[in-house]
């Protein structure tokens, strides 16, 4: 996290003002990372909210106005809308500017956005792996990216200086950074994010559907494990629809492996094979330890509460 | 939570000294809920740990000694061990004592324990819906049950006074209580706990297995959703093996519905049916709101961190 240094970009345009963009704004202000920050959201209600809470130095009524003169343009809209937005702003981009995005899928975004980027403008896709189950302009906070990874996914011909500058920008927002190619990014995310979200949505849907167990029972007794699924399954529906539609291949591959493993465990249950179950459940503990050691979670027992003194 | 009132039981025996039993002990001490508390664990190491940290007023070297003279005996061992333990202590139970358990499955526990309960001793099964991903004698804390549900599952012929006394005991430990029959209990738990756990274990296993994504990638990038699965999948393997082996029927039923729904979503992804996905993901948000309104979780954005001021 930088402190009082010179801004990394003089003028940053945030296109889309949801959880990620609003957190970027507060993190930029915290670290003095950007000079002037403009923002644009398609919905007038969102723009009004942004003006009311002081989100962005200037809230513009069009994406074209927001990007004018910006040396960094951040596309922070659902993945399915990236191409359209890129097309609209393309003629208004300043020479030498960098365009990045924060989409959860990279191959499709690169295919949708890349062709619209004019000569002399740098395109450096990115993906901050941070979020909460909340969405909208009021959900952002300055510390969202602290100690979280931001993956930078340069495309063929990405200018090394533009990549380095964007990398420094994310680090100044508090993030750790890594580079990865788009294909691998989409597979890793299918494992660590996309498939888990789909499974959580499915489990919550099953509970909602089951007539023999009432909604109030599901809600009252959720602390036994289900609650963590509902948190994940409360994420923004539009964002997630687009993720699954655009990371189809990798998600379907991981889902295939998931159902294969699930069927093996299901068979072990049916046959009463306790050894298989015990060995499987023991193995999965190791990954948890790794995550705690890597500082990506704490060892505090959660399930919704903090450990108290005895 | 009672305060300075008279103890509800004069002598309580905890058989098994893991997360639940140790939390019960600290909660009993907090509320003055029990007179003398004895404890027994099969492993000598656990008994030594208990003595070292002051868990239980007396740690006994046999279950028989622990239950002698107790007016409440709590079976807090894995579900698969309940029958054996009940058989061992049966001849030593005091007339008029109540035997309860804290197992996550009720039909099989009742079938395994019930036949060993002697004439003149009350058997009132129970299940506190509380826990963390930690286990063992050092994992307990006094507030674990506060505002969590404890389901009381009376059996045919359970004495109403014994049921009422046990209910009051759990309330004095901080819990909310409800009564339910064993069959329904096992179905509700299959939805809210057992199937979610199996799914989490499976997803973590898939990630661990995938050669094209390294372990370190899975760990570094876990904040994107996967991390919550690893927390659930870090729970005690023996406990969970027994849960699946003993709640086979209901778990397999819910798993069947889960895979049915999952296949429908998978098909929507394959066919690019965004409407189906969006509608599904919107519906699941409502349950989350219900859980927050019911006080079983907070609205604070989690994903591993607390919301900060802007």
mmCIF file of N, CA, C and O in Angstrom, chain A residues 26 134-135 138 143 146 148-149 178 184 192-193 199 201-202 208-210 212 217 220-221 224 226-227 230-231 233-234 238 248 253 257 261 265 269-270 278 283-285 288 296-297 299 301 305 308 310, chain B residues 26 132 134-135 138 143 146 148-149 178 184 192-193 199 201-202 208-210 212 217 220-221 224 226-227 230-231 233-234 238 248 253 257 261 265 269-270 278 283-285 288 296-297 299 302 305 308 310:
data_model
loop_
_atom_site.group_PDB
_atom_site.id
_atom_site.type_symbol
_atom_site.label_atom_id
_atom_site.label_comp_id
_atom_site.label_asym_id
_atom_site.label_seq_id
_atom_site.Cartn_x
_atom_site.Cartn_y
_atom_site.Cartn_z
ATOM 1 N N UNK A 26 -12.574 3.748 -3.135
ATOM 2 C CA UNK A 26 -12.180 4.036 -1.744
ATOM 3 C C UNK A 26 -10.731 3.648 -1.498
ATOM 4 O O UNK A 26 -10.008 4.315 -0.756
ATOM 5 N N UNK A 134 -22.387 -8.998 -1.216
ATOM 6 C CA UNK A 134 -23.176 -7.796 -1.461
ATOM 7 C C UNK A 134 -22.821 -7.191 -2.813
ATOM 8 O O UNK A 134 -21.755 -7.439 -3.368
ATOM 9 N N UNK A 135 -23.711 -6.391 -3.350
ATOM 10 C CA UNK A 135 -23.431 -5.750 -4.627
ATOM 11 C C UNK A 135 -23.981 -4.337 -4.631
ATOM 12 O O UNK A 135 -24.694 -3.932 -3.717
ATOM 13 N N UNK A 138 -23.113 0.995 -2.949
ATOM 14 C CA UNK A 138 -22.932 1.235 -1.518
ATOM 15 C C UNK A 138 -22.216 0.085 -0.813
ATOM 16 O O UNK A 138 -21.978 0.132 0.387
ATOM 17 N N UNK A 143 -10.762 -1.570 2.053
ATOM 18 C CA UNK A 143 -9.828 -2.656 2.388
ATOM 19 C C UNK A 143 -10.141 -3.954 1.652
ATOM 20 O O UNK A 143 -9.516 -4.979 1.919
ATOM 21 N N UNK A 146 -7.054 -5.740 0.214
ATOM 22 C CA UNK A 146 -5.854 -5.950 1.043
ATOM 23 C C UNK A 146 -5.540 -7.434 1.187
ATOM 24 O O UNK A 146 -6.383 -8.218 1.642
ATOM 25 N N UNK A 148 -5.402 -9.671 -0.879
ATOM 26 C CA UNK A 148 -6.077 -10.538 -1.846
ATOM 27 C C UNK A 148 -5.288 -10.512 -3.143
ATOM 28 O O UNK A 148 -4.593 -9.549 -3.431
ATOM 29 N N UNK A 149 -5.449 -11.552 -3.946
ATOM 30 C CA UNK A 149 -4.728 -11.608 -5.206
ATOM 31 C C UNK A 149 -5.466 -10.887 -6.315
ATOM 32 O O UNK A 149 -6.690 -10.983 -6.416
ATOM 33 N N UNK A 178 -0.246 -11.377 -9.541
ATOM 34 C CA UNK A 178 0.331 -12.518 -10.235
ATOM 35 C C UNK A 178 -0.060 -12.380 -11.702
ATOM 36 O O UNK A 178 -1.062 -11.751 -12.017
ATOM 37 N N UNK A 184 -5.510 -20.527 -18.621
ATOM 38 C CA UNK A 184 -5.262 -21.081 -17.294
ATOM 39 C C UNK A 184 -6.093 -20.352 -16.231
ATOM 40 O O UNK A 184 -6.638 -20.985 -15.319
ATOM 41 N N UNK A 192 -11.795 -22.668 -8.238
ATOM 42 C CA UNK A 192 -11.804 -21.971 -6.950
ATOM 43 C C UNK A 192 -13.031 -21.079 -6.762
ATOM 44 O O UNK A 192 -13.276 -20.608 -5.654
ATOM 45 N N UNK A 193 -13.773 -20.852 -7.814
ATOM 46 C CA UNK A 193 -14.860 -19.889 -7.677
ATOM 47 C C UNK A 193 -16.141 -20.292 -8.422
ATOM 48 O O UNK A 193 -17.205 -20.393 -7.823
ATOM 49 N N UNK A 199 -22.562 -24.788 -7.289
ATOM 50 C CA UNK A 199 -22.969 -25.826 -6.350
ATOM 51 C C UNK A 199 -23.730 -25.225 -5.174
ATOM 52 O O UNK A 199 -24.732 -25.777 -4.719
ATOM 53 N N UNK A 201 -25.426 -22.393 -5.201
ATOM 54 C CA UNK A 201 -26.741 -22.001 -5.721
ATOM 55 C C UNK A 201 -27.664 -23.226 -5.817
ATOM 56 O O UNK A 201 -28.842 -23.171 -5.467
ATOM 57 N N UNK A 202 -27.119 -24.331 -6.281
ATOM 58 C CA UNK A 202 -27.936 -25.532 -6.454
ATOM 59 C C UNK A 202 -28.460 -26.036 -5.114
ATOM 60 O O UNK A 202 -29.642 -26.347 -4.961
ATOM 61 N N UNK A 208 -34.916 -24.851 -0.999
ATOM 62 C CA UNK A 208 -36.063 -23.992 -1.226
ATOM 63 C C UNK A 208 -37.239 -24.777 -1.823
ATOM 64 O O UNK A 208 -38.394 -24.438 -1.646
ATOM 65 N N UNK A 209 -36.891 -25.839 -2.497
ATOM 66 C CA UNK A 209 -37.854 -26.608 -3.280
ATOM 67 C C UNK A 209 -38.552 -27.701 -2.509
ATOM 68 O O UNK A 209 -39.600 -28.191 -2.915
ATOM 69 N N UNK A 210 -37.936 -28.103 -1.417
ATOM 70 C CA UNK A 210 -38.332 -29.337 -0.757
ATOM 71 C C UNK A 210 -39.564 -29.105 0.104
ATOM 72 O O UNK A 210 -39.494 -28.523 1.170
ATOM 73 N N UNK A 212 -41.258 -31.092 1.945
ATOM 74 C CA UNK A 212 -41.349 -31.818 3.213
ATOM 75 C C UNK A 212 -40.522 -31.156 4.307
ATOM 76 O O UNK A 212 -40.624 -31.524 5.479
ATOM 77 N N UNK A 217 -37.914 -24.040 8.656
ATOM 78 C CA UNK A 217 -36.970 -25.016 9.218
ATOM 79 C C UNK A 217 -35.576 -24.829 8.610
ATOM 80 O O UNK A 217 -34.564 -24.853 9.307
ATOM 81 N N UNK A 220 -34.198 -21.652 10.243
ATOM 82 C CA UNK A 220 -33.863 -21.785 11.665
ATOM 83 C C UNK A 220 -32.639 -22.661 11.891
ATOM 84 O O UNK A 220 -31.818 -22.389 12.748
ATOM 85 N N UNK A 221 -32.532 -23.711 11.134
ATOM 86 C CA UNK A 221 -31.490 -24.696 11.406
ATOM 87 C C UNK A 221 -30.294 -24.586 10.459
ATOM 88 O O UNK A 221 -29.501 -25.510 10.308
ATOM 89 N N UNK A 224 -26.034 -25.244 10.808
ATOM 90 C CA UNK A 224 -25.345 -26.530 10.779
ATOM 91 C C UNK A 224 -24.505 -26.746 9.511
ATOM 92 O O UNK A 224 -23.976 -27.827 9.310
ATOM 93 N N UNK A 226 -25.393 -25.280 6.161
ATOM 94 C CA UNK A 226 -26.095 -24.718 5.021
ATOM 95 C C UNK A 226 -25.900 -23.210 4.890
ATOM 96 O O UNK A 226 -25.850 -22.670 3.778
ATOM 97 N N UNK A 227 -25.768 -22.549 6.041
ATOM 98 C CA UNK A 227 -25.681 -21.088 6.045
ATOM 99 C C UNK A 227 -24.559 -20.551 5.162
ATOM 100 O O UNK A 227 -24.716 -19.538 4.491
ATOM 101 N N UNK A 230 -25.679 -20.348 1.676
ATOM 102 C CA UNK A 230 -26.604 -19.260 1.348
ATOM 103 C C UNK A 230 -25.859 -17.948 1.177
ATOM 104 O O UNK A 230 -26.284 -17.094 0.412
ATOM 105 N N UNK A 231 -24.759 -17.801 1.885
ATOM 106 C CA UNK A 231 -23.991 -16.568 1.724
ATOM 107 C C UNK A 231 -23.448 -16.493 0.294
ATOM 108 O O UNK A 231 -23.580 -15.474 -0.379
ATOM 109 N N UNK A 233 -24.572 -18.060 -2.247
ATOM 110 C CA UNK A 233 -25.675 -18.035 -3.203
ATOM 111 C C UNK A 233 -26.472 -16.738 -3.138
ATOM 112 O O UNK A 233 -27.506 -16.609 -3.778
ATOM 113 N N UNK A 234 -26.009 -15.761 -2.368
ATOM 114 C CA UNK A 234 -26.669 -14.463 -2.329
ATOM 115 C C UNK A 234 -25.974 -13.463 -3.247
ATOM 116 O O UNK A 234 -26.342 -12.307 -3.318
ATOM 117 N N UNK A 238 -26.899 -11.413 -11.985
ATOM 118 C CA UNK A 238 -26.496 -11.050 -13.354
ATOM 119 C C UNK A 238 -25.020 -11.347 -13.573
ATOM 120 O O UNK A 238 -24.629 -11.928 -14.593
ATOM 121 N N UNK A 248 -18.057 -21.275 -19.914
ATOM 122 C CA UNK A 248 -18.802 -22.509 -20.114
ATOM 123 C C UNK A 248 -17.910 -23.746 -20.099
ATOM 124 O O UNK A 248 -18.129 -24.691 -19.330
ATOM 125 N N UNK A 253 -16.244 -28.663 -17.484
ATOM 126 C CA UNK A 253 -15.221 -29.675 -17.204
ATOM 127 C C UNK A 253 -15.124 -29.964 -15.706
ATOM 128 O O UNK A 253 -15.111 -31.126 -15.286
ATOM 129 N N UNK A 257 -16.060 -33.410 -13.337
ATOM 130 C CA UNK A 257 -15.215 -34.068 -12.336
ATOM 131 C C UNK A 257 -15.908 -34.093 -10.981
ATOM 132 O O UNK A 257 -15.800 -35.054 -10.224
ATOM 133 N N UNK A 261 -16.811 -37.464 -8.731
ATOM 134 C CA UNK A 261 -16.389 -37.688 -7.347
ATOM 135 C C UNK A 261 -17.601 -37.850 -6.424
ATOM 136 O O UNK A 261 -17.594 -38.657 -5.500
ATOM 137 N N UNK A 265 -18.604 -40.949 -3.853
ATOM 138 C CA UNK A 265 -18.918 -40.826 -2.424
ATOM 139 C C UNK A 265 -20.333 -41.334 -2.132
ATOM 140 O O UNK A 265 -20.578 -41.991 -1.117
ATOM 141 N N UNK A 269 -21.471 -44.279 0.416
ATOM 142 C CA UNK A 269 -22.524 -44.180 1.430
ATOM 143 C C UNK A 269 -23.499 -45.338 1.275
ATOM 144 O O UNK A 269 -23.815 -46.041 2.231
ATOM 145 N N UNK A 270 -23.941 -45.567 0.028
ATOM 146 C CA UNK A 270 -24.928 -46.619 -0.228
ATOM 147 C C UNK A 270 -24.394 -47.988 0.198
ATOM 148 O O UNK A 270 -25.110 -48.802 0.765
ATOM 149 N N UNK A 278 -13.878 -41.935 5.232
ATOM 150 C CA UNK A 278 -12.944 -41.395 6.213
ATOM 151 C C UNK A 278 -11.656 -40.914 5.543
ATOM 152 O O UNK A 278 -11.132 -39.833 5.857
ATOM 153 N N UNK A 283 -8.246 -36.306 3.843
ATOM 154 C CA UNK A 283 -7.420 -35.669 2.816
ATOM 155 C C UNK A 283 -7.794 -34.196 2.638
ATOM 156 O O UNK A 283 -6.924 -33.336 2.459
ATOM 157 N N UNK A 284 -9.072 -33.897 2.681
ATOM 158 C CA UNK A 284 -9.523 -32.532 2.408
ATOM 159 C C UNK A 284 -9.139 -31.548 3.513
ATOM 160 O O UNK A 284 -9.172 -30.341 3.305
ATOM 161 N N UNK A 285 -8.769 -32.074 4.688
ATOM 162 C CA UNK A 285 -8.360 -31.162 5.769
ATOM 163 C C UNK A 285 -7.055 -30.432 5.450
ATOM 164 O O UNK A 285 -6.829 -29.323 5.927
ATOM 165 N N UNK A 288 -7.277 -27.046 3.734
ATOM 166 C CA UNK A 288 -7.704 -26.000 4.663
ATOM 167 C C UNK A 288 -6.505 -25.436 5.427
ATOM 168 O O UNK A 288 -6.357 -24.231 5.563
ATOM 169 N N UNK A 296 -4.882 -16.624 3.689
ATOM 170 C CA UNK A 296 -6.103 -16.325 2.939
ATOM 171 C C UNK A 296 -7.359 -16.586 3.768
ATOM 172 O O UNK A 296 -8.479 -16.435 3.303
ATOM 173 N N UNK A 297 -7.173 -17.022 5.010
ATOM 174 C CA UNK A 297 -8.287 -17.104 5.953
ATOM 175 C C UNK A 297 -7.661 -17.207 7.339
ATOM 176 O O UNK A 297 -6.468 -17.440 7.465
ATOM 177 N N UNK A 299 -7.730 -18.998 11.312
ATOM 178 C CA UNK A 299 -8.048 -20.274 11.926
ATOM 179 C C UNK A 299 -9.202 -20.133 12.917
ATOM 180 O O UNK A 299 -9.628 -21.104 13.525
ATOM 181 N N UNK A 301 -12.570 -20.333 14.543
ATOM 182 C CA UNK A 301 -13.714 -21.148 14.150
ATOM 183 C C UNK A 301 -14.820 -20.228 13.705
ATOM 184 O O UNK A 301 -15.123 -19.250 14.387
ATOM 185 N N UNK A 305 -19.572 -17.179 13.922
ATOM 186 C CA UNK A 305 -19.303 -16.522 15.195
ATOM 187 C C UNK A 305 -17.807 -16.552 15.472
ATOM 188 O O UNK A 305 -17.055 -17.313 14.907
ATOM 189 N N UNK A 308 -14.824 -17.212 21.596
ATOM 190 C CA UNK A 308 -14.822 -16.388 22.795
ATOM 191 C C UNK A 308 -13.877 -17.006 23.820
ATOM 192 O O UNK A 308 -13.513 -18.162 23.738
ATOM 193 N N UNK A 310 -13.099 -18.771 27.254
ATOM 194 C CA UNK A 310 -13.873 -19.759 27.996
ATOM 195 C C UNK A 310 -14.533 -19.115 29.206
ATOM 196 O O UNK A 310 -15.579 -19.495 29.635
ATOM 197 N N UNK B 26 -18.159 -25.633 29.568
ATOM 198 C CA UNK B 26 -17.929 -24.207 29.824
ATOM 199 C C UNK B 26 -19.251 -23.447 29.927
ATOM 200 O O UNK B 26 -19.381 -22.522 30.740
ATOM 201 N N UNK B 132 -18.180 -25.794 15.097
ATOM 202 C CA UNK B 132 -17.225 -25.068 14.278
ATOM 203 C C UNK B 132 -16.491 -26.150 13.508
ATOM 204 O O UNK B 132 -16.764 -27.330 13.670
ATOM 205 N N UNK B 134 -13.540 -26.941 14.076
ATOM 206 C CA UNK B 134 -12.516 -27.487 14.954
ATOM 207 C C UNK B 134 -13.069 -28.641 15.778
ATOM 208 O O UNK B 134 -14.271 -28.760 15.964
ATOM 209 N N UNK B 135 -12.182 -29.486 16.267
ATOM 210 C CA UNK B 135 -12.635 -30.603 17.091
ATOM 211 C C UNK B 135 -11.641 -30.828 18.223
ATOM 212 O O UNK B 135 -10.569 -30.238 18.259
ATOM 213 N N UNK B 138 -9.921 -29.102 23.332
ATOM 214 C CA UNK B 138 -9.517 -27.698 23.469
ATOM 215 C C UNK B 138 -10.314 -26.754 22.583
ATOM 216 O O UNK B 138 -10.079 -25.554 22.575
ATOM 217 N N UNK B 143 -19.867 -19.990 24.696
ATOM 218 C CA UNK B 143 -20.962 -19.322 23.976
ATOM 219 C C UNK B 143 -21.412 -20.079 22.723
ATOM 220 O O UNK B 143 -22.219 -19.570 21.956
ATOM 221 N N UNK B 146 -25.219 -20.266 22.263
ATOM 222 C CA UNK B 146 -26.055 -19.066 22.400
ATOM 223 C C UNK B 146 -26.813 -18.768 21.115
ATOM 224 O O UNK B 146 -26.207 -18.607 20.038
ATOM 225 N N UNK B 148 -28.416 -20.589 19.273
ATOM 226 C CA UNK B 148 -28.478 -21.700 18.328
ATOM 227 C C UNK B 148 -29.590 -22.652 18.755
ATOM 228 O O UNK B 148 -29.935 -22.699 19.930
ATOM 229 N N UNK B 149 -30.093 -23.420 17.820
ATOM 230 C CA UNK B 149 -31.177 -24.340 18.126
ATOM 231 C C UNK B 149 -30.650 -25.657 18.657
ATOM 232 O O UNK B 149 -29.668 -26.184 18.151
ATOM 233 N N UNK B 178 -36.465 -26.819 20.324
ATOM 234 C CA UNK B 178 -37.612 -27.227 19.529
ATOM 235 C C UNK B 178 -37.731 -28.733 19.665
ATOM 236 O O UNK B 178 -36.725 -29.399 19.919
ATOM 237 N N UNK B 184 -38.243 -36.873 10.880
ATOM 238 C CA UNK B 184 -38.211 -35.525 10.316
ATOM 239 C C UNK B 184 -36.867 -34.853 10.612
ATOM 240 O O UNK B 184 -36.312 -34.172 9.741
ATOM 241 N N UNK B 192 -30.011 -29.331 5.660
ATOM 242 C CA UNK B 192 -29.313 -28.150 6.181
ATOM 243 C C UNK B 192 -27.876 -28.435 6.576
ATOM 244 O O UNK B 192 -27.112 -27.509 6.826
ATOM 245 N N UNK B 193 -27.500 -29.693 6.636
ATOM 246 C CA UNK B 193 -26.165 -29.978 7.137
ATOM 247 C C UNK B 193 -25.454 -31.121 6.406
ATOM 248 O O UNK B 193 -24.361 -30.947 5.885
ATOM 249 N N UNK B 199 -21.101 -32.214 -0.116
ATOM 250 C CA UNK B 199 -20.791 -31.451 -1.319
ATOM 251 C C UNK B 199 -19.512 -30.644 -1.140
ATOM 252 O O UNK B 199 -18.678 -30.565 -2.047
ATOM 253 N N UNK B 201 -17.024 -31.357 0.908
ATOM 254 C CA UNK B 201 -15.930 -32.320 0.882
ATOM 255 C C UNK B 201 -15.595 -32.702 -0.565
ATOM 256 O O UNK B 201 -14.430 -32.801 -0.940
ATOM 257 N N UNK B 202 -16.612 -32.910 -1.358
ATOM 258 C CA UNK B 202 -16.393 -33.330 -2.746
ATOM 259 C C UNK B 202 -15.662 -32.247 -3.535
ATOM 260 O O UNK B 202 -14.694 -32.521 -4.239
ATOM 261 N N UNK B 208 -8.228 -30.747 -5.056
ATOM 262 C CA UNK B 208 -7.000 -31.390 -4.624
ATOM 263 C C UNK B 208 -6.474 -32.345 -5.702
ATOM 264 O O UNK B 208 -5.280 -32.609 -5.790
ATOM 265 N N UNK B 209 -7.369 -32.833 -6.492
ATOM 266 C CA UNK B 209 -7.089 -33.889 -7.461
ATOM 267 C C UNK B 209 -6.603 -33.382 -8.805
ATOM 268 O O UNK B 209 -6.018 -34.118 -9.586
ATOM 269 N N UNK B 210 -6.901 -32.119 -9.081
ATOM 270 C CA UNK B 210 -6.774 -31.618 -10.433
ATOM 271 C C UNK B 210 -5.330 -31.263 -10.733
ATOM 272 O O UNK B 210 -4.827 -30.254 -10.282
ATOM 273 N N UNK B 212 -3.948 -30.122 -13.362
ATOM 274 C CA UNK B 212 -3.690 -28.945 -14.194
ATOM 275 C C UNK B 212 -3.796 -27.643 -13.404
ATOM 276 O O UNK B 212 -3.442 -26.575 -13.884
ATOM 277 N N UNK B 217 -2.024 -22.838 -6.281
ATOM 278 C CA UNK B 217 -3.001 -21.942 -6.922
ATOM 279 C C UNK B 217 -4.350 -22.017 -6.210
ATOM 280 O O UNK B 217 -4.999 -21.005 -5.950
ATOM 281 N N UNK B 220 -3.873 -20.093 -2.935
ATOM 282 C CA UNK B 220 -3.724 -18.646 -3.087
ATOM 283 C C UNK B 220 -5.020 -17.975 -3.514
ATOM 284 O O UNK B 220 -5.336 -16.876 -3.071
ATOM 285 N N UNK B 221 -5.739 -18.634 -4.391
ATOM 286 C CA UNK B 221 -6.896 -17.973 -4.987
ATOM 287 C C UNK B 221 -8.223 -18.425 -4.374
ATOM 288 O O UNK B 221 -9.293 -18.271 -4.961
ATOM 289 N N UNK B 224 -12.045 -16.566 -3.572
ATOM 290 C CA UNK B 224 -13.113 -16.309 -4.538
ATOM 291 C C UNK B 224 -14.353 -17.182 -4.324
ATOM 292 O O UNK B 224 -15.263 -17.157 -5.130
ATOM 293 N N UNK B 226 -14.211 -20.671 -2.914
ATOM 294 C CA UNK B 226 -13.783 -22.001 -2.512
ATOM 295 C C UNK B 226 -13.464 -22.082 -1.018
ATOM 296 O O UNK B 226 -13.690 -23.111 -0.377
ATOM 297 N N UNK B 227 -12.943 -20.996 -0.470
ATOM 298 C CA UNK B 227 -12.508 -20.995 0.919
ATOM 299 C C UNK B 227 -13.598 -21.434 1.891
ATOM 300 O O UNK B 227 -13.329 -22.144 2.855
ATOM 301 N N UNK B 230 -13.749 -25.099 2.047
ATOM 302 C CA UNK B 230 -12.666 -25.757 2.783
ATOM 303 C C UNK B 230 -12.912 -25.682 4.283
ATOM 304 O O UNK B 230 -12.496 -26.568 5.015
ATOM 305 N N UNK B 231 -13.580 -24.639 4.718
ATOM 306 C CA UNK B 231 -13.865 -24.548 6.154
ATOM 307 C C UNK B 231 -14.799 -25.690 6.553
ATOM 308 O O UNK B 231 -14.562 -26.400 7.526
ATOM 309 N N UNK B 233 -15.243 -28.416 4.964
ATOM 310 C CA UNK B 233 -14.595 -29.708 4.709
ATOM 311 C C UNK B 233 -13.418 -29.958 5.648
ATOM 312 O O UNK B 233 -12.690 -30.930 5.484
ATOM 313 N N UNK B 234 -13.214 -29.109 6.638
ATOM 314 C CA UNK B 234 -12.162 -29.340 7.618
ATOM 315 C C UNK B 234 -12.726 -29.979 8.885
ATOM 316 O O UNK B 234 -12.002 -30.202 9.842
ATOM 317 N N UNK B 238 -14.142 -38.541 11.367
ATOM 318 C CA UNK B 238 -14.837 -39.686 11.976
ATOM 319 C C UNK B 238 -16.301 -39.357 12.227
ATOM 320 O O UNK B 238 -17.202 -40.146 11.925
ATOM 321 N N UNK B 248 -28.056 -42.507 5.976
ATOM 322 C CA UNK B 248 -27.916 -42.921 4.585
ATOM 323 C C UNK B 248 -29.137 -42.554 3.734
ATOM 324 O O UNK B 248 -29.018 -41.886 2.706
ATOM 325 N N UNK B 253 -31.439 -39.374 -0.526
ATOM 326 C CA UNK B 253 -32.610 -38.728 -1.149
ATOM 327 C C UNK B 253 -32.280 -37.280 -1.541
ATOM 328 O O UNK B 253 -32.561 -36.848 -2.656
ATOM 329 N N UNK B 257 -31.885 -35.291 -5.331
ATOM 330 C CA UNK B 257 -32.517 -34.034 -5.762
ATOM 331 C C UNK B 257 -31.450 -33.016 -6.154
ATOM 332 O O UNK B 257 -31.638 -32.236 -7.089
ATOM 333 N N UNK B 261 -31.092 -31.155 -9.851
ATOM 334 C CA UNK B 261 -31.066 -29.696 -10.055
ATOM 335 C C UNK B 261 -29.754 -29.259 -10.714
ATOM 336 O O UNK B 261 -29.730 -28.381 -11.571
ATOM 337 N N UNK B 265 -29.109 -27.126 -14.228
ATOM 338 C CA UNK B 265 -28.305 -25.906 -14.365
ATOM 339 C C UNK B 265 -27.155 -26.131 -15.356
ATOM 340 O O UNK B 265 -26.829 -25.251 -16.158
ATOM 341 N N UNK B 269 -26.340 -24.059 -18.747
ATOM 342 C CA UNK B 269 -25.040 -23.488 -19.124
ATOM 343 C C UNK B 269 -24.660 -23.955 -20.521
ATOM 344 O O UNK B 269 -24.298 -23.166 -21.386
ATOM 345 N N UNK B 270 -24.783 -25.268 -20.738
ATOM 346 C CA UNK B 270 -24.385 -25.827 -22.038
ATOM 347 C C UNK B 270 -25.185 -25.204 -23.181
ATOM 348 O O UNK B 270 -24.652 -24.898 -24.241
ATOM 349 N N UNK B 278 -30.460 -16.933 -14.453
ATOM 350 C CA UNK B 278 -30.744 -15.700 -13.723
ATOM 351 C C UNK B 278 -31.919 -15.885 -12.767
ATOM 352 O O UNK B 278 -31.874 -15.444 -11.611
ATOM 353 N N UNK B 283 -33.837 -16.393 -7.106
ATOM 354 C CA UNK B 283 -34.678 -17.068 -6.127
ATOM 355 C C UNK B 283 -33.900 -17.415 -4.857
ATOM 356 O O UNK B 283 -34.409 -17.284 -3.742
ATOM 357 N N UNK B 284 -32.648 -17.833 -5.032
ATOM 358 C CA UNK B 284 -31.875 -18.286 -3.880
ATOM 359 C C UNK B 284 -31.474 -17.152 -2.937
ATOM 360 O O UNK B 284 -31.092 -17.396 -1.808
ATOM 361 N N UNK B 285 -31.596 -15.901 -3.410
ATOM 362 C CA UNK B 285 -31.250 -14.777 -2.534
ATOM 363 C C UNK B 285 -32.237 -14.626 -1.382
ATOM 364 O O UNK B 285 -31.890 -14.148 -0.311
ATOM 365 N N UNK B 288 -31.446 -16.399 1.916
ATOM 366 C CA UNK B 288 -30.387 -15.712 2.647
ATOM 367 C C UNK B 288 -30.967 -14.591 3.519
ATOM 368 O O UNK B 288 -30.606 -14.445 4.672
ATOM 369 N N UNK B 296 -29.810 -15.906 12.479
ATOM 370 C CA UNK B 296 -28.899 -17.041 12.417
ATOM 371 C C UNK B 296 -27.613 -16.706 11.651
ATOM 372 O O UNK B 296 -26.749 -17.542 11.462
ATOM 373 N N UNK B 297 -27.512 -15.477 11.180
ATOM 374 C CA UNK B 297 -26.250 -14.979 10.632
ATOM 375 C C UNK B 297 -26.367 -13.468 10.601
ATOM 376 O O UNK B 297 -27.451 -12.915 10.779
ATOM 377 N N UNK B 299 -25.592 -9.731 8.493
ATOM 378 C CA UNK B 299 -25.565 -9.232 7.130
ATOM 379 C C UNK B 299 -24.167 -8.722 6.766
ATOM 380 O O UNK B 299 -23.931 -8.285 5.649
ATOM 381 N N UNK B 302 -18.997 -11.221 4.336
ATOM 382 C CA UNK B 302 -17.989 -12.049 4.954
ATOM 383 C C UNK B 302 -16.905 -12.379 3.957
ATOM 384 O O UNK B 302 -16.035 -11.585 3.678
ATOM 385 N N UNK B 305 -13.733 -11.616 5.859
ATOM 386 C CA UNK B 305 -13.295 -10.355 6.446
ATOM 387 C C UNK B 305 -14.515 -9.558 6.893
ATOM 388 O O UNK B 305 -15.625 -9.798 6.478
ATOM 389 N N UNK B 308 -15.262 -2.767 6.677
ATOM 390 C CA UNK B 308 -14.561 -1.662 7.322
ATOM 391 C C UNK B 308 -15.245 -0.356 6.947
ATOM 392 O O UNK B 308 -16.003 -0.282 5.999
ATOM 393 N N UNK B 310 -15.392 3.175 5.211
ATOM 394 C CA UNK B 310 -14.799 3.625 3.956
ATOM 395 C C UNK B 310 -13.584 4.487 4.231
ATOM 396 O O UNK B 310 -12.636 4.499 3.490
#
